[in-house]
Short mmCIF file of C-alpha atoms in Angstrom, two decimals:
data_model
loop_
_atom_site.label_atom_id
_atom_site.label_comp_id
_atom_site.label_asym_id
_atom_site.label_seq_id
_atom_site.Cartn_x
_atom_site.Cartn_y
_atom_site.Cartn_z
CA UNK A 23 99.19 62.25 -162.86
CA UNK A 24 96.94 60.35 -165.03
CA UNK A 25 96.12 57.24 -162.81
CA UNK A 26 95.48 59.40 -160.28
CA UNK A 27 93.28 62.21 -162.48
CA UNK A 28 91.42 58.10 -163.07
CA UNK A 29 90.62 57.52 -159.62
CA UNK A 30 89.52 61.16 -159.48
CA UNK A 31 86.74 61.49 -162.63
CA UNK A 32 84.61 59.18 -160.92
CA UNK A 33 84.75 60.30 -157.41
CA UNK A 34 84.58 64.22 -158.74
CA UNK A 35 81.63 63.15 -161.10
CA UNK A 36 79.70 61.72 -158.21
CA UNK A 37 79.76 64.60 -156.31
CA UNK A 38 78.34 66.37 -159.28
CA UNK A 39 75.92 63.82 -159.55
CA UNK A 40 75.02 64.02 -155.68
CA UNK A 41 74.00 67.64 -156.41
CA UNK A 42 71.69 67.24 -159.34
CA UNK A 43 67.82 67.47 -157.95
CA UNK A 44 66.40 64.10 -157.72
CA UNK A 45 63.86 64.32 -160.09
CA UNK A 46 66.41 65.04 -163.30
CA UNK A 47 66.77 61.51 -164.24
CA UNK A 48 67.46 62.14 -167.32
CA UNK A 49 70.44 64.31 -166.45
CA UNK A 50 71.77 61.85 -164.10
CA UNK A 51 72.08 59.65 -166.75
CA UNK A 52 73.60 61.88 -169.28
CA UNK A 53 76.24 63.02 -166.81
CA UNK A 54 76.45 59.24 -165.63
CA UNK A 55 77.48 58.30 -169.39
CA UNK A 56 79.86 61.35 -169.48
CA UNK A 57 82.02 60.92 -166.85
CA UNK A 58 82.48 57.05 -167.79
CA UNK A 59 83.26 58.27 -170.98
CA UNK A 60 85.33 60.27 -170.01
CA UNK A 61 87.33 58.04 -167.19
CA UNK A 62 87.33 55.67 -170.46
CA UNK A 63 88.82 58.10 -172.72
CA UNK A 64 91.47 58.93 -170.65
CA UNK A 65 92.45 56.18 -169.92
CA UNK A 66 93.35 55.06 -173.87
CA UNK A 67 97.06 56.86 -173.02
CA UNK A 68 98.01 54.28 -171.00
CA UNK A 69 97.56 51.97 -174.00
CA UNK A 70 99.17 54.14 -176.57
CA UNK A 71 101.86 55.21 -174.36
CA UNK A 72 102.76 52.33 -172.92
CA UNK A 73 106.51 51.02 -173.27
CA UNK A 74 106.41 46.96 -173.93
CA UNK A 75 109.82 45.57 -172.82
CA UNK A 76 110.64 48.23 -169.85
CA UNK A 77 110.84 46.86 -166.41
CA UNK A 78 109.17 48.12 -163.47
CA UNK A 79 106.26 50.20 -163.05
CA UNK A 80 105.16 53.23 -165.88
CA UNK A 81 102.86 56.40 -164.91
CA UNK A 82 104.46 56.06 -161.39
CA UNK A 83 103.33 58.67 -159.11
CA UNK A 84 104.88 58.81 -155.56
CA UNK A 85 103.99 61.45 -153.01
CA UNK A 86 103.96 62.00 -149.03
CA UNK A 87 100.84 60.41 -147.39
CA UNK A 88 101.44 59.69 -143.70
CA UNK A 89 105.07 60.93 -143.45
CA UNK A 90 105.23 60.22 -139.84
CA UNK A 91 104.46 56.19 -140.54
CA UNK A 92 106.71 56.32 -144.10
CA UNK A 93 103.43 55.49 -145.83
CA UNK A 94 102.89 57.31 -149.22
CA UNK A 95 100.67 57.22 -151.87
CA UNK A 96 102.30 55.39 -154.61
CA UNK A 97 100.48 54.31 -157.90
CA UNK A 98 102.22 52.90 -160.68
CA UNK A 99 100.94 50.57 -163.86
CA UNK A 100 102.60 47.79 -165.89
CA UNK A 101 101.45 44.62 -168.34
CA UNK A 102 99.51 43.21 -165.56
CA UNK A 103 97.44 46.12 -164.35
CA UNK A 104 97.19 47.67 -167.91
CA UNK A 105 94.41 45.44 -169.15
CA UNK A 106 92.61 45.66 -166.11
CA UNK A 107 92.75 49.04 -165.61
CA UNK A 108 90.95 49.28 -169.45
CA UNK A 109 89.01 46.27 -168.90
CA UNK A 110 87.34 48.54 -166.05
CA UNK A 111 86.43 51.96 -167.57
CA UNK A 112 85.14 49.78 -170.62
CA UNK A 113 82.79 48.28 -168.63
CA UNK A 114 81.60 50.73 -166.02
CA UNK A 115 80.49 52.56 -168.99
CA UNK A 116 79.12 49.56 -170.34
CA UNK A 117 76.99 48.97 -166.89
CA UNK A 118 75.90 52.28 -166.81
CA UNK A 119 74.29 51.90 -170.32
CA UNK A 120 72.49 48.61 -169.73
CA UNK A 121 71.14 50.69 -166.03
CA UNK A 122 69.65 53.15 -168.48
CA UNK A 123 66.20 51.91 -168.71
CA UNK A 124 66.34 49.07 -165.58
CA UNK A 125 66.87 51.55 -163.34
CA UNK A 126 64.02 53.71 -162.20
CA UNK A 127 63.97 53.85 -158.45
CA UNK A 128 66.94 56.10 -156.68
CA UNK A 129 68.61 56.81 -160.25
CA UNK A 130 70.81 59.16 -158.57
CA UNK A 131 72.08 57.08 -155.55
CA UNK A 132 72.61 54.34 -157.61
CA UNK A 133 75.05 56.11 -160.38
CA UNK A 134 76.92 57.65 -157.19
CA UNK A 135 77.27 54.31 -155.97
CA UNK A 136 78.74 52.88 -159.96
CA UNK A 137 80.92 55.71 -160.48
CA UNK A 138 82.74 55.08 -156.80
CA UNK A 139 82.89 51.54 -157.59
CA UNK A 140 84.96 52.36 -160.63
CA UNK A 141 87.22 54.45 -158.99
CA UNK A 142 87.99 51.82 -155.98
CA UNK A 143 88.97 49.19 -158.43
CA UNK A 144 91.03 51.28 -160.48
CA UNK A 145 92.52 52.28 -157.33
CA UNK A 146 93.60 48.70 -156.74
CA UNK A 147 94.82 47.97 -159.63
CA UNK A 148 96.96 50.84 -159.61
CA UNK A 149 97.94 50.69 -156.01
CA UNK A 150 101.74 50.08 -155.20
CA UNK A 151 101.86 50.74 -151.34
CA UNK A 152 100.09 48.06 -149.32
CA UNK A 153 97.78 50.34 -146.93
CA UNK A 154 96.87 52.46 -150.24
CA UNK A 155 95.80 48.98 -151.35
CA UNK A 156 94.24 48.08 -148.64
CA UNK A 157 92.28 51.18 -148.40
CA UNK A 158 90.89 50.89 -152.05
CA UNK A 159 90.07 46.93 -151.70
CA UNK A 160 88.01 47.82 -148.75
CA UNK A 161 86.14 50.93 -150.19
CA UNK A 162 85.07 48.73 -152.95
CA UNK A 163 83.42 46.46 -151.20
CA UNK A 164 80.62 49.25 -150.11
CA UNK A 165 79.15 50.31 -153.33
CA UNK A 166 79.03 46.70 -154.51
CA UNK A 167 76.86 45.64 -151.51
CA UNK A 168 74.38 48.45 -151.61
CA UNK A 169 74.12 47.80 -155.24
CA UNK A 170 73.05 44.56 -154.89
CA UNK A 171 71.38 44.79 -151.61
CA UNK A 172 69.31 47.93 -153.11
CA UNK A 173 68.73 47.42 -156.22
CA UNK A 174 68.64 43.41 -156.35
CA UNK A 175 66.24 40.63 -156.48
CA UNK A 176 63.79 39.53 -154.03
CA UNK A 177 66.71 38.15 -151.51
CA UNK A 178 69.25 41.17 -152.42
CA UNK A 179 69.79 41.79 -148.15
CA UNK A 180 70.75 38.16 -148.04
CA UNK A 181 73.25 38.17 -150.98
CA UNK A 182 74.66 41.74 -150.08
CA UNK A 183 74.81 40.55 -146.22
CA UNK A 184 76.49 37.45 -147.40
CA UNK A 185 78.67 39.29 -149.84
CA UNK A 186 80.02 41.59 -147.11
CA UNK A 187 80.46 38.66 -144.55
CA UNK A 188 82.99 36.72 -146.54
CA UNK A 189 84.91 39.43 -148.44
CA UNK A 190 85.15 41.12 -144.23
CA UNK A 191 86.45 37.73 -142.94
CA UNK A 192 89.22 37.49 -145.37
CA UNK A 193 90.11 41.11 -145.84
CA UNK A 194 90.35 41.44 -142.28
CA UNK A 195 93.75 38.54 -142.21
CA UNK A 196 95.25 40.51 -144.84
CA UNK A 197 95.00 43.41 -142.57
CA UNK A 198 96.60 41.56 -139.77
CA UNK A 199 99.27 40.48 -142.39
CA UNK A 200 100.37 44.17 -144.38
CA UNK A 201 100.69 45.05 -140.17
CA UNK A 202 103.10 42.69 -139.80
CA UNK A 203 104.82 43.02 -142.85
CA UNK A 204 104.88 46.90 -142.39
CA UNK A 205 106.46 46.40 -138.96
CA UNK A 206 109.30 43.75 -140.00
CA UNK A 207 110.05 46.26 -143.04
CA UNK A 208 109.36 49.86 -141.55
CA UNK A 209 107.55 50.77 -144.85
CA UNK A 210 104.41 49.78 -146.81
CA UNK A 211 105.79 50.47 -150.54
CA UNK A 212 105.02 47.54 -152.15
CA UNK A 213 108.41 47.80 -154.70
CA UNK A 214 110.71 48.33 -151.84
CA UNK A 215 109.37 44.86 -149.64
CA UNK A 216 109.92 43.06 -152.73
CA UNK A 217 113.35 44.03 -153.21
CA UNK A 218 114.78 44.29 -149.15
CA UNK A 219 111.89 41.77 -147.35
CA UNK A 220 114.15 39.14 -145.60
CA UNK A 221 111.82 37.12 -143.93
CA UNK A 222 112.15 33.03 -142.78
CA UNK A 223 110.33 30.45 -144.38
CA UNK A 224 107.57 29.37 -141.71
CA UNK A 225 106.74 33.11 -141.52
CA UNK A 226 106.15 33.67 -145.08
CA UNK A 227 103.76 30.96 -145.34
CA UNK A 228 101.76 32.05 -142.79
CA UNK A 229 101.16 35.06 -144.34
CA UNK A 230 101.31 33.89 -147.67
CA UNK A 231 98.17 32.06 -146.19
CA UNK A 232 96.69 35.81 -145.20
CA UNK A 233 96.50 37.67 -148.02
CA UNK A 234 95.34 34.24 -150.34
CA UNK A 235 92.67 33.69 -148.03
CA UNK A 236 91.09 37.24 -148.53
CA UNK A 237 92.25 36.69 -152.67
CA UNK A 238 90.37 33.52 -152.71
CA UNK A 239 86.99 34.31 -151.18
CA UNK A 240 87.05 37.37 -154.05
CA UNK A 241 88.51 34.88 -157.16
CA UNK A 242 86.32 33.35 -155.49
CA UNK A 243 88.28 29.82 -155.21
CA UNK A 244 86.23 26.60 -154.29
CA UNK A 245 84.78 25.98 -151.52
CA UNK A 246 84.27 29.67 -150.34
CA UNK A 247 82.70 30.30 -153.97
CA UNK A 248 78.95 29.88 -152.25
CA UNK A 249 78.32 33.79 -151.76
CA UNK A 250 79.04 34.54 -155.56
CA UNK A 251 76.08 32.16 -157.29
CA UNK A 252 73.55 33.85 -154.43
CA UNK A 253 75.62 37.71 -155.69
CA UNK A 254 75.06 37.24 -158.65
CA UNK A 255 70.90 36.23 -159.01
CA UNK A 256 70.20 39.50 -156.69
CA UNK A 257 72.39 41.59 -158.00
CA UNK A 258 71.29 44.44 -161.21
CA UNK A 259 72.27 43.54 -164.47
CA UNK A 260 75.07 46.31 -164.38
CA UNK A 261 76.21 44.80 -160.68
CA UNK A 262 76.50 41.67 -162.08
CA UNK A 263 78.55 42.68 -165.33
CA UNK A 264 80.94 44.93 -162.76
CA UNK A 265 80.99 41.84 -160.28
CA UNK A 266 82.28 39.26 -163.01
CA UNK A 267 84.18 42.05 -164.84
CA UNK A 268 86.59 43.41 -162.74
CA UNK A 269 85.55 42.21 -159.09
CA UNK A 270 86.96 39.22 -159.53
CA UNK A 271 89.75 39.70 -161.13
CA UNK A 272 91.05 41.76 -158.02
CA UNK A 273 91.49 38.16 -156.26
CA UNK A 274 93.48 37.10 -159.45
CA UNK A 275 94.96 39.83 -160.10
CA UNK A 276 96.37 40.53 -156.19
CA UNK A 277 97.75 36.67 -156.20
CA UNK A 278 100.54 37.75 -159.37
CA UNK A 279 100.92 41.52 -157.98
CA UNK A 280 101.06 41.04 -153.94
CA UNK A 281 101.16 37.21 -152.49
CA UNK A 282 104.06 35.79 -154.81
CA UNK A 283 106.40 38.45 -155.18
CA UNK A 284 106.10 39.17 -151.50
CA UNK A 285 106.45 35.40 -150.62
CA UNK A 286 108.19 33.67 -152.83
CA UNK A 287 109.49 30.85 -150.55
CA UNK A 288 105.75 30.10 -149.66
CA UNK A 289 104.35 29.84 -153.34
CA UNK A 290 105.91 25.96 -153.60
CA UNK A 291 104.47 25.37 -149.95
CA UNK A 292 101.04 26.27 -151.04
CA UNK A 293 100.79 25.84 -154.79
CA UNK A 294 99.85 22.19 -154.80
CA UNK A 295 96.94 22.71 -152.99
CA UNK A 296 95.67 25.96 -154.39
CA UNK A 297 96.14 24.23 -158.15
CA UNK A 298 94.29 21.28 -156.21
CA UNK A 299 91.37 23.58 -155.31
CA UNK A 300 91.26 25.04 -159.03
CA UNK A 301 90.72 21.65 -161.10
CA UNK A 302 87.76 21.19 -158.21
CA UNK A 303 86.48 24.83 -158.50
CA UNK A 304 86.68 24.17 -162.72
CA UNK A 305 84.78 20.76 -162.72
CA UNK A 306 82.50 21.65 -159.84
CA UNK A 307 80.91 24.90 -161.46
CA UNK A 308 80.81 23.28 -165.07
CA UNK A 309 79.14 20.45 -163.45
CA UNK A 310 76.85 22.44 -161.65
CA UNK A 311 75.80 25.02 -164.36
CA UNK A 312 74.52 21.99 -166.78
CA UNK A 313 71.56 21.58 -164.16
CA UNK A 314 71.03 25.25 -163.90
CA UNK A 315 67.96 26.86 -165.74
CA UNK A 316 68.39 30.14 -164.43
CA UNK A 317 70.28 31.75 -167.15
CA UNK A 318 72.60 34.09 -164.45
CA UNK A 319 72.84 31.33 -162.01
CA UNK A 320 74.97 29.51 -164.62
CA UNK A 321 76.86 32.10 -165.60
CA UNK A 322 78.09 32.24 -162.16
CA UNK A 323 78.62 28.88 -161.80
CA UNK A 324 80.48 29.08 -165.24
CA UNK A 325 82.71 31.85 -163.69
CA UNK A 326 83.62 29.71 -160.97
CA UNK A 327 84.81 27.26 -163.25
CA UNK A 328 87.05 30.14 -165.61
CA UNK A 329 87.94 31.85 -162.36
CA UNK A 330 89.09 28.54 -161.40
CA UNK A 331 91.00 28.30 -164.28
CA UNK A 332 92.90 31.54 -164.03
CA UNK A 333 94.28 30.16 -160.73
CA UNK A 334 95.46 27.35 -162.10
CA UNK A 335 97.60 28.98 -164.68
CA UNK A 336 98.75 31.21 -161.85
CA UNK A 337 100.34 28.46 -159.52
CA UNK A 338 101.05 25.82 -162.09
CA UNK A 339 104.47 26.69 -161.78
CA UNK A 340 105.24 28.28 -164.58
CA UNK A 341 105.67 31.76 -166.82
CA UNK A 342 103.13 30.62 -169.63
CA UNK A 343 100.92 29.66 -167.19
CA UNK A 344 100.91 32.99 -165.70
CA UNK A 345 100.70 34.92 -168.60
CA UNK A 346 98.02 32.58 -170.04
CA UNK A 347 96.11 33.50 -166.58
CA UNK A 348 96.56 37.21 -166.98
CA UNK A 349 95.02 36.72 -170.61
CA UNK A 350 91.76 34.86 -169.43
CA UNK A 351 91.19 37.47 -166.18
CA UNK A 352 90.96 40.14 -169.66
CA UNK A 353 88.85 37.72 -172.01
CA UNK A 354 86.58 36.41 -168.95
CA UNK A 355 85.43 40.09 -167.95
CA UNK A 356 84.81 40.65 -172.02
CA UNK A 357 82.92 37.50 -172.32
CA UNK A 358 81.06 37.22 -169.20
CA UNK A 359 80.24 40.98 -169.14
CA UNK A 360 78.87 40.48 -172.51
CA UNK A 361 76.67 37.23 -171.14
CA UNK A 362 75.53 39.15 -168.34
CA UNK A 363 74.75 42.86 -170.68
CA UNK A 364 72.59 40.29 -172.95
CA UNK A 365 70.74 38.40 -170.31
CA UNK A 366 69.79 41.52 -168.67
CA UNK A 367 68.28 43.28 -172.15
CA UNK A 368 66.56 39.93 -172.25
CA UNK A 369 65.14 39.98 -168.62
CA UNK A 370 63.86 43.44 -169.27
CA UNK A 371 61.91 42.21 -172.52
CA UNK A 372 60.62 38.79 -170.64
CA UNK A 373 60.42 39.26 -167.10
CA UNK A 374 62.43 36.26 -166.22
CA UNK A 375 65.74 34.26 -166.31
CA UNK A 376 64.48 30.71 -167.23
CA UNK A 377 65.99 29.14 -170.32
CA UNK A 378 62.88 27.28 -170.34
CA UNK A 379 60.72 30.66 -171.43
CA UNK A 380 63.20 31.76 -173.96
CA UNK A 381 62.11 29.80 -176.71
CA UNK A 382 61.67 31.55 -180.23
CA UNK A 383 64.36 34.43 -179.51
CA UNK A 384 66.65 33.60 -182.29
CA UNK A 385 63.59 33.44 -184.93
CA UNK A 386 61.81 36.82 -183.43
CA UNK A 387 65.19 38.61 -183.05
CA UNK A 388 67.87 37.38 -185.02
CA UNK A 389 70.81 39.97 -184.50
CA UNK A 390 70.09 39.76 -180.37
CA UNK A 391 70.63 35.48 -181.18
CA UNK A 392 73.96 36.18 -183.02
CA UNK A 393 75.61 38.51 -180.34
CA UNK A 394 74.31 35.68 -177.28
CA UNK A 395 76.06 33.26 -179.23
CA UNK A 396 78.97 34.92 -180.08
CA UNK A 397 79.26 35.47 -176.26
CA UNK A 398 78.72 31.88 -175.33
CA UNK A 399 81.41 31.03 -177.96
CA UNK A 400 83.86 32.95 -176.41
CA UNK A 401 83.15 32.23 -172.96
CA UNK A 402 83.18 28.34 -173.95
CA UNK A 403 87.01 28.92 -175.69
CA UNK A 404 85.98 28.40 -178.82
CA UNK A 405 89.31 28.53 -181.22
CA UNK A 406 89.19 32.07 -183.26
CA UNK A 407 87.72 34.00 -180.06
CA UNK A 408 88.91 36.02 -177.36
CA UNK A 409 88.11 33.43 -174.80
CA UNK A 410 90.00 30.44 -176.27
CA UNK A 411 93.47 32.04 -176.25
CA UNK A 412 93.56 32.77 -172.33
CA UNK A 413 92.66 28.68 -171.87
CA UNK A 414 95.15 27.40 -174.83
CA UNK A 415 98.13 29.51 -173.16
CA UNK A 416 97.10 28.08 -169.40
CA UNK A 417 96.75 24.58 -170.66
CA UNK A 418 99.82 24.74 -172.98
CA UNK A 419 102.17 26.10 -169.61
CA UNK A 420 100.31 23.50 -167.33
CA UNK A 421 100.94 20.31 -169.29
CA UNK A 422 104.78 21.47 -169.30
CA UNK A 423 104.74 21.27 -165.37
CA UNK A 424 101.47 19.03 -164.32
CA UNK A 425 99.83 17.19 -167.26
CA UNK A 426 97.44 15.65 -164.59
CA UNK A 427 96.03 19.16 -163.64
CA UNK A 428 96.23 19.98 -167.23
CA UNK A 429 93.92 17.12 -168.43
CA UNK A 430 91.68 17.33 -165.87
CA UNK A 431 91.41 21.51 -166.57
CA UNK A 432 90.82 20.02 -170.51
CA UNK A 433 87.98 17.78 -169.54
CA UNK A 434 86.18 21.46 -167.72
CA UNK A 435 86.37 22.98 -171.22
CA UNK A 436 84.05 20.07 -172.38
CA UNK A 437 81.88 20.31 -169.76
CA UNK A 438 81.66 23.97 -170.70
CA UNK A 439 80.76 23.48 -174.07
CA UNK A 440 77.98 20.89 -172.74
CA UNK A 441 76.18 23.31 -170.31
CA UNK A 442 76.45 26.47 -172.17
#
């Protein structure tokens, strides 16, 4: 009951929300904070009560949805979706914070549109039956692109336009391919595939090609990384944060949970060139943040790179590698949300996003210097911080498997510690 009591705060509290007059601001802020709170707080049981070292899913909940078609509504959490689940009610409440002051115009759409945000992606990371799934990844994608393309930059309809385009065009193959799963099987339950799916090798590949082309354009993988860099200029400070988070990680995150277990066969047809894609995605974005003087252009580019990466460790073949991958997807939305929380306080003081005008910070406001750098620290890997375990553990399972990939994934952490 309580994953599904999480997907409900948020949706419950904007309804409350969509009733408060217009002109209580203040209010819609308070309740806003609440019900993240809230979501946040309840979710801590999950953590306490989880059991480390039992198999399968915990907190499962399975009930009737669409009898008729033997689809149900089944949500169930283990180590994988644990984190993530956290890592999301941490920092909606966190985004709703830093909207406190940066947000004047449409206060009350725009907390709506956060607090059903946070309920989609818990619902996919929660989400064992593949149309349940399916029906979260989608309804995620419309709060994100009227946050941006309402509450963005000067070319917000661009970026959210964009935005929609490419997650569309590869959530609409993965469609095509839970159909044809669903109709080989006769049932969407995402437990029961894995265990009686008998399907040949040429077909899994295909779809093993479906569902990672709609992960990759969210990770999002090199080359269909170009609508994330544009995303993330337009987008609010609190879009952005949510965007880098926990956005991203549903790519990631759907790669360990749906496309290998599903199609194991096809992981050794495709791995090579997914891996292949990472070390370019890694030394592409490094390389192209250290020209970058927009402050939140880099940071994207920089997530490209970490994003990049987390794949890596996913398909480098083996365990370490994946578990070292499900550490960064945690210590990437901590750092990065953190990068993106301090640029935006900054932004609101100085009115812009150029390294070049913010000279002097560190002397005028030394505590604000410490917690940027701590963040840039931990996003660069630096040994002692959150983000340098994630990397070492990646690295460490690589070089066991593909010391090639591995050096060349070593030589992105230097260019990391050059840009940033």
């Amino acid at each position: 009951m309580i994953l599904s009591l999480l997907i409900l705060i948020p949706i419950v509290g904007a309804i409350v929300i969509a009733f408060v007059p217009r002109d209580q601001d203040n209010m819609i802020k308070w309740l806003a904070v609440g019900i993240t709170a809230l979501a946040l707080l309840v979710s801590l049981p999950l953590y306490f009560n989880f059991q480390d070292g039992v198999s399968g899913y915990q907190f499962e909940e399975i009930r009737p949805w669409i009898p008729a078609l033997n689809i149900g509504y089944h949500v169930g959490i283990d180590g994988l979706s644990l984190f993530l689940v956290l890592l999301t009610t941490f920092l909606t409440l966190i985004s709703v914070i830093s909207s406190w002051t940066a947000i004047t115009d449409g206060l009350k759409e725009y907390m709506i549109f956060m607090l059903l945000l946070e309920a989609a992606v818990i619902g996919v990371f929660v989400s064992l039956d593949l149309f349940l799934y399916y029906l979260f990844w989608e309804a995620s994608l419309i709060p994100m692109a009227l946050l941006i393309g309402k509450w963005g930059g000067a070319r917000r309809i661009y970026a959210a336009v964009k935005f929609i385009i490419y997650t569309m065009a590869g959530s609409t193959l993965m469609l095509v391919a839970a159909l044809v799963l669903y109709v080989n099987a006769g049932t969407s339950d995402l437990p029961t595939l894995v265990s009686t799916l008998n399907l040949s090798q040429n077909l899994q590949i295909i779809l093993f090609f479906a569902f990672a082309l709609a992960f990759s354009v969210k990770v999002p993988l090199f080359p269909l990384h170009t609508w994330l860099p544009t995303a993330h200029t337009e987008a609010p400070t609190a879009g952005s944060i949510m965007l880098a988070g926990v956005l991203l990680k549903m790519g990631t995150y759907s790669y360990l949970r749906f496309a290998i277990p599903l199609f194991p066969d096809a992981v050794a047809y495709w791995s090579p060139m997914l891996v292949t894609l990472a070390i370019i995605g890694i030394l592409y974005g490094a390389l192209v943040a250290l020209v970058q003087d927009d402050v939140k252009k880099l940071v994207a580019y920089s997530s490209v790179a970490h994003m990049g990466f987390i794949v890596l460790g996913t398909f480098s073949g083996g365990q370490q590698g994946m578990s070292g991958a499900v550490l960064q997807m945690v210590n990437h939305g901590l750092s990065t949300g953190m990068l993106f929380f301090l640029v935006g306080v900054l932004y609101e003081q100085r009115h812009t996003r150029l390294f070049s005008e913010y000279g002097g910070i560190w002397v005028k406001v030394p505590i604000f210097g410490t917690y940027f750098l701590l963040a840039v620290f931990s996003s660069v890997g630096l040994p002692g911080l959150n983000g340098f375990v994630g990397e070492f553990v990646i690295l460490l399972g690589t070089f066991s498997v593909n010391p090639i990939a591995a050096a060349l994934g070593t030589f992105g952490i230097v260019l990391a510690a050059w840009y940033l």
